[in-house]
Amino acid sequence: MPTADPSNPPDGTETDTLRAAKAALRTRIRAARAVPESASASSARTASALELCAGHRVIALYASAGDEPDTWPLIDALYAEGRTVLLPLLGRRPDGSVRRDPDWARYAGRDRLRLGYASIPEPVGPGLGTEGLAAATLVWCAGLAATVSGDRLGTGGGWYDRALPFAAPEALIAVLLRDSEVLPTLPVEPFDQPIGAIVTETRVLRAARE
């Protein structure tokens, strides 16, 4: 998977323009997500995501929160099938220091979760470190929009842009979105990490880099 070089950003004017465009798009998408989708739409997305997971034994996911497409049915189904599910560790380390580098831990059931950063559930551990992601052959990453050419609009924190360079080169990177969030173009910065598949409530798209 190609990675962008964050040490070579656009010039200041272009950066400001791109970031303003991203912020405006995030606001618009989150306003649309304030309208809940139907249970049937969510179930259809989960079913398609499960099909995409076929043949993958180690899968990285995220614990959905707020307006994000619900990942919990997918997490629980994969775990029940005996797959290894990796979830992000967010917030603070056990010693109290702030965790900056992305970290992962194996999901071991809902009774083995704690509240992490922003009250997002995370496994009790132990952490596998940034390199733990390399074991996954399929990585579901958070996003607000994507294009069929593989560009992704993240949620704004940069967590996955820091995490994805540690994925295995052959790993499939995918996002769960609403149909309306598949867009023709997106503002992209050099450090934005590309994706390889999009799953919505009506379709599964394989991204093709130009």
Short mmCIF file of C-alpha atoms in Angstrom, two decimals:
data_model
loop_
_atom_site.label_atom_id
_atom_site.label_comp_id
_atom_site.label_asym_id
_atom_site.label_seq_id
_atom_site.Cartn_x
_atom_site.Cartn_y
_atom_site.Cartn_z
CA MET A 1 0.00 0.00 0.00
CA PRO A 2 1.56 3.31 -1.02
CA THR A 3 1.98 5.88 1.69
CA ALA A 4 2.17 9.64 1.43
CA ASP A 5 5.17 11.57 2.63
CA PRO A 6 4.02 13.83 5.50
CA SER A 7 7.38 15.60 5.44
CA ASN A 8 6.52 17.15 2.07
CA PRO A 9 3.19 18.99 2.58
CA PRO A 10 1.67 21.51 0.16
CA ASP A 11 2.54 25.16 0.61
CA GLY A 12 0.73 27.14 3.28
CA THR A 13 -1.98 28.58 1.04
CA GLU A 14 -2.87 25.21 -0.46
CA THR A 15 -2.86 23.58 2.98
CA ASP A 16 -5.24 26.19 4.38
CA THR A 17 -7.57 25.79 1.39
CA LEU A 18 -7.60 22.00 1.63
CA ARG A 19 -8.20 21.98 5.35
CA ALA A 20 -11.02 24.50 5.05
CA ALA A 21 -12.61 22.35 2.36
CA LYS A 22 -12.27 19.26 4.54
CA ALA A 23 -13.79 21.02 7.54
CA ALA A 24 -16.77 22.25 5.50
CA LEU A 25 -17.35 18.77 4.08
CA ARG A 26 -17.14 17.15 7.52
CA THR A 27 -19.73 19.61 8.83
CA ARG A 28 -22.08 18.84 5.94
CA ILE A 29 -21.73 15.06 6.28
CA ARG A 30 -22.18 15.10 10.04
CA ALA A 31 -25.32 17.21 9.63
CA ALA A 32 -26.69 14.58 7.25
CA ARG A 33 -25.74 11.80 9.66
CA ALA A 34 -27.82 13.48 12.34
CA VAL A 35 -30.78 11.87 10.58
CA PRO A 36 -30.65 8.21 11.70
CA GLU A 37 -30.63 5.60 8.98
CA SER A 38 -33.02 2.67 9.03
CA ALA A 39 -32.25 -0.59 10.78
CA SER A 40 -32.57 -2.39 7.45
CA ALA A 41 -29.91 -0.17 5.89
CA SER A 42 -27.52 -0.81 8.77
CA SER A 43 -28.17 -4.57 8.61
CA ALA A 44 -27.59 -4.64 4.85
CA ARG A 45 -24.24 -2.88 5.27
CA THR A 46 -23.18 -5.33 7.98
CA ALA A 47 -24.12 -8.30 5.79
CA SER A 48 -22.05 -6.98 2.89
CA ALA A 49 -19.14 -6.23 5.23
CA LEU A 50 -19.24 -9.80 6.54
CA GLU A 51 -19.05 -11.10 2.98
CA LEU A 52 -15.99 -8.94 2.35
CA CYS A 53 -14.42 -10.42 5.51
CA ALA A 54 -14.58 -13.95 4.08
CA GLY A 55 -11.14 -15.56 4.05
CA HIS A 56 -9.62 -13.06 6.47
CA ARG A 57 -8.59 -14.49 9.85
CA VAL A 58 -7.21 -11.32 11.47
CA ILE A 59 -9.32 -8.21 10.98
CA ALA A 60 -8.82 -4.73 12.42
CA LEU A 61 -11.95 -2.75 13.20
CA TYR A 62 -12.98 0.24 15.26
CA ALA A 63 -15.60 0.57 17.96
CA SER A 64 -18.23 2.80 16.40
CA ALA A 65 -19.59 5.71 18.38
CA GLY A 66 -21.94 8.61 17.77
CA ASP A 67 -23.00 8.99 14.14
CA GLU A 68 -20.63 6.36 12.74
CA PRO A 69 -22.02 3.31 10.91
CA ASP A 70 -22.58 0.63 13.55
CA THR A 71 -19.61 -1.75 13.70
CA TRP A 72 -20.73 -3.73 16.74
CA PRO A 73 -22.77 -6.37 14.88
CA LEU A 74 -19.74 -6.93 12.65
CA ILE A 75 -17.33 -7.10 15.60
CA ASP A 76 -19.49 -9.61 17.47
CA ALA A 77 -20.18 -11.76 14.41
CA LEU A 78 -16.49 -12.04 13.54
CA TYR A 79 -15.56 -12.83 17.13
CA ALA A 80 -18.29 -15.49 17.34
CA GLU A 81 -16.82 -17.10 14.21
CA GLY A 82 -13.43 -17.39 15.91
CA ARG A 83 -11.71 -14.63 13.94
CA THR A 84 -9.10 -12.44 15.60
CA VAL A 85 -10.50 -8.91 15.86
CA LEU A 86 -8.17 -6.01 16.64
CA LEU A 87 -9.57 -2.79 18.08
CA PRO A 88 -7.80 0.52 18.68
CA LEU A 89 -6.51 1.48 22.09
CA LEU A 90 -7.19 5.17 22.61
CA GLY A 91 -6.44 7.73 25.27
CA ARG A 92 -3.97 7.02 28.04
CA ARG A 93 -1.53 4.22 28.68
CA PRO A 94 -1.71 2.23 31.94
CA ASP A 95 1.04 4.46 33.39
CA GLY A 96 -1.16 7.54 32.82
CA SER A 97 0.84 9.01 29.94
CA VAL A 98 -1.00 10.15 26.82
CA ARG A 99 -0.92 7.63 23.99
CA ARG A 100 0.07 9.38 20.77
CA ASP A 101 1.16 6.45 18.62
CA PRO A 102 -1.68 4.17 17.44
CA ASP A 103 -2.02 0.99 19.46
CA TRP A 104 -4.18 -2.13 19.12
CA ALA A 105 -5.51 -4.95 21.27
CA ARG A 106 -7.44 -8.15 20.63
CA TYR A 107 -11.18 -8.04 21.21
CA ALA A 108 -12.16 -10.66 23.78
CA GLY A 109 -15.88 -10.00 24.17
CA ARG A 110 -17.99 -7.15 25.48
CA ASP A 111 -17.26 -8.07 29.09
CA ARG A 112 -13.57 -7.38 28.45
CA LEU A 113 -13.96 -3.73 27.46
CA ARG A 114 -13.28 -0.48 29.26
CA LEU A 115 -14.06 3.13 28.36
CA GLY A 116 -11.16 4.82 26.63
CA TYR A 117 -10.73 8.26 25.09
CA ALA A 118 -14.05 10.09 24.56
CA SER A 119 -15.77 7.17 26.34
CA ILE A 120 -15.15 4.91 23.33
CA PRO A 121 -14.99 1.24 24.40
CA GLU A 122 -11.62 -0.46 24.01
CA PRO A 123 -10.19 -3.86 25.02
CA VAL A 124 -8.58 -4.07 28.43
CA GLY A 125 -5.39 -5.11 26.66
CA PRO A 126 -2.58 -5.92 26.49
CA GLY A 127 -1.57 -3.49 23.77
CA LEU A 128 0.15 -4.86 20.67
CA GLY A 129 1.79 -1.57 19.68
CA THR A 130 1.72 0.14 16.31
CA GLU A 131 3.19 -2.95 14.66
CA GLY A 132 0.25 -5.06 15.82
CA LEU A 133 -1.74 -3.88 12.81
CA ALA A 134 0.60 -5.78 10.47
CA ALA A 135 -1.11 -9.05 11.45
CA ALA A 136 -4.42 -7.94 9.92
CA THR A 137 -5.18 -8.74 6.28
CA LEU A 138 -8.30 -6.55 6.35
CA VAL A 139 -8.46 -3.17 8.06
CA TRP A 140 -11.74 -1.30 8.50
CA CYS A 141 -10.93 2.35 9.16
CA ALA A 142 -13.19 5.18 10.22
CA GLY A 143 -14.22 7.71 7.62
CA LEU A 144 -16.81 10.27 6.62
CA ALA A 145 -16.54 9.95 2.84
CA ALA A 146 -14.55 8.23 0.11
CA THR A 147 -14.15 8.12 -3.66
CA VAL A 148 -14.06 5.12 -5.99
CA SER A 149 -10.45 6.04 -6.75
CA GLY A 150 -9.52 5.34 -3.11
CA ASP A 151 -9.40 8.76 -1.44
CA ARG A 152 -10.83 8.92 2.10
CA LEU A 153 -12.03 11.78 4.26
CA GLY A 154 -11.24 10.92 7.86
CA THR A 155 -12.91 12.22 10.98
CA GLY A 156 -10.23 14.84 11.54
CA GLY A 157 -7.98 13.44 14.25
CA GLY A 158 -5.39 11.83 11.96
CA TRP A 159 -5.36 8.58 13.97
CA TYR A 160 -5.74 6.30 10.95
CA ASP A 161 -3.34 8.31 8.83
CA ARG A 162 -0.73 7.54 11.51
CA ALA A 163 -1.85 3.92 11.91
CA LEU A 164 -2.24 2.73 8.32
CA PRO A 165 1.44 2.97 7.31
CA PHE A 166 1.97 0.04 9.72
CA ALA A 167 -0.53 -2.18 7.90
CA ALA A 168 0.78 -5.13 5.89
CA PRO A 169 1.46 -4.10 2.26
CA GLU A 170 -1.08 -6.64 1.01
CA ALA A 171 -3.80 -5.73 3.52
CA LEU A 172 -7.15 -4.56 2.19
CA ILE A 173 -8.12 -1.18 3.66
CA ALA A 174 -11.87 -0.59 3.72
CA VAL A 175 -14.45 1.90 4.98
CA LEU A 176 -18.11 1.66 6.00
CA LEU A 177 -20.19 4.55 4.68
CA ARG A 178 -23.66 5.63 3.70
CA ASP A 179 -24.38 5.59 -0.01
CA SER A 180 -24.52 9.39 -0.12
CA GLU A 181 -20.97 9.59 1.27
CA VAL A 182 -19.39 8.03 -1.83
CA LEU A 183 -18.33 11.18 -3.67
CA PRO A 184 -16.70 11.87 -7.04
CA THR A 185 -13.79 13.86 -5.55
CA LEU A 186 -12.38 14.80 -2.15
CA PRO A 187 -9.81 17.32 -0.90
CA VAL A 188 -6.65 15.29 -0.22
CA GLU A 189 -3.39 16.12 1.54
CA PRO A 190 -0.12 14.21 1.03
CA PHE A 191 -0.39 12.31 4.32
CA ASP A 192 -3.95 11.04 3.64
CA GLN A 193 -3.88 7.27 3.38
CA PRO A 194 -5.75 5.57 0.50
CA ILE A 195 -8.35 2.84 0.87
CA GLY A 196 -9.15 -0.21 -1.26
CA ALA A 197 -12.84 -0.90 -0.69
CA ILE A 198 -16.06 0.86 0.27
CA VAL A 199 -19.12 -0.84 1.73
CA THR A 200 -22.45 0.98 1.93
CA GLU A 201 -26.01 -0.15 2.57
CA THR A 202 -26.49 -0.90 -1.15
CA ARG A 203 -23.12 -1.74 -2.68
CA VAL A 204 -19.55 -2.91 -2.35
CA LEU A 205 -17.00 -0.91 -4.33
CA ARG A 206 -13.39 -1.83 -4.97
CA ALA A 207 -11.29 1.30 -5.18
CA ALA A 208 -9.06 1.67 -8.21
CA ARG A 209 -6.15 4.07 -7.86
CA GLU A 210 -5.62 6.17 -10.95
#
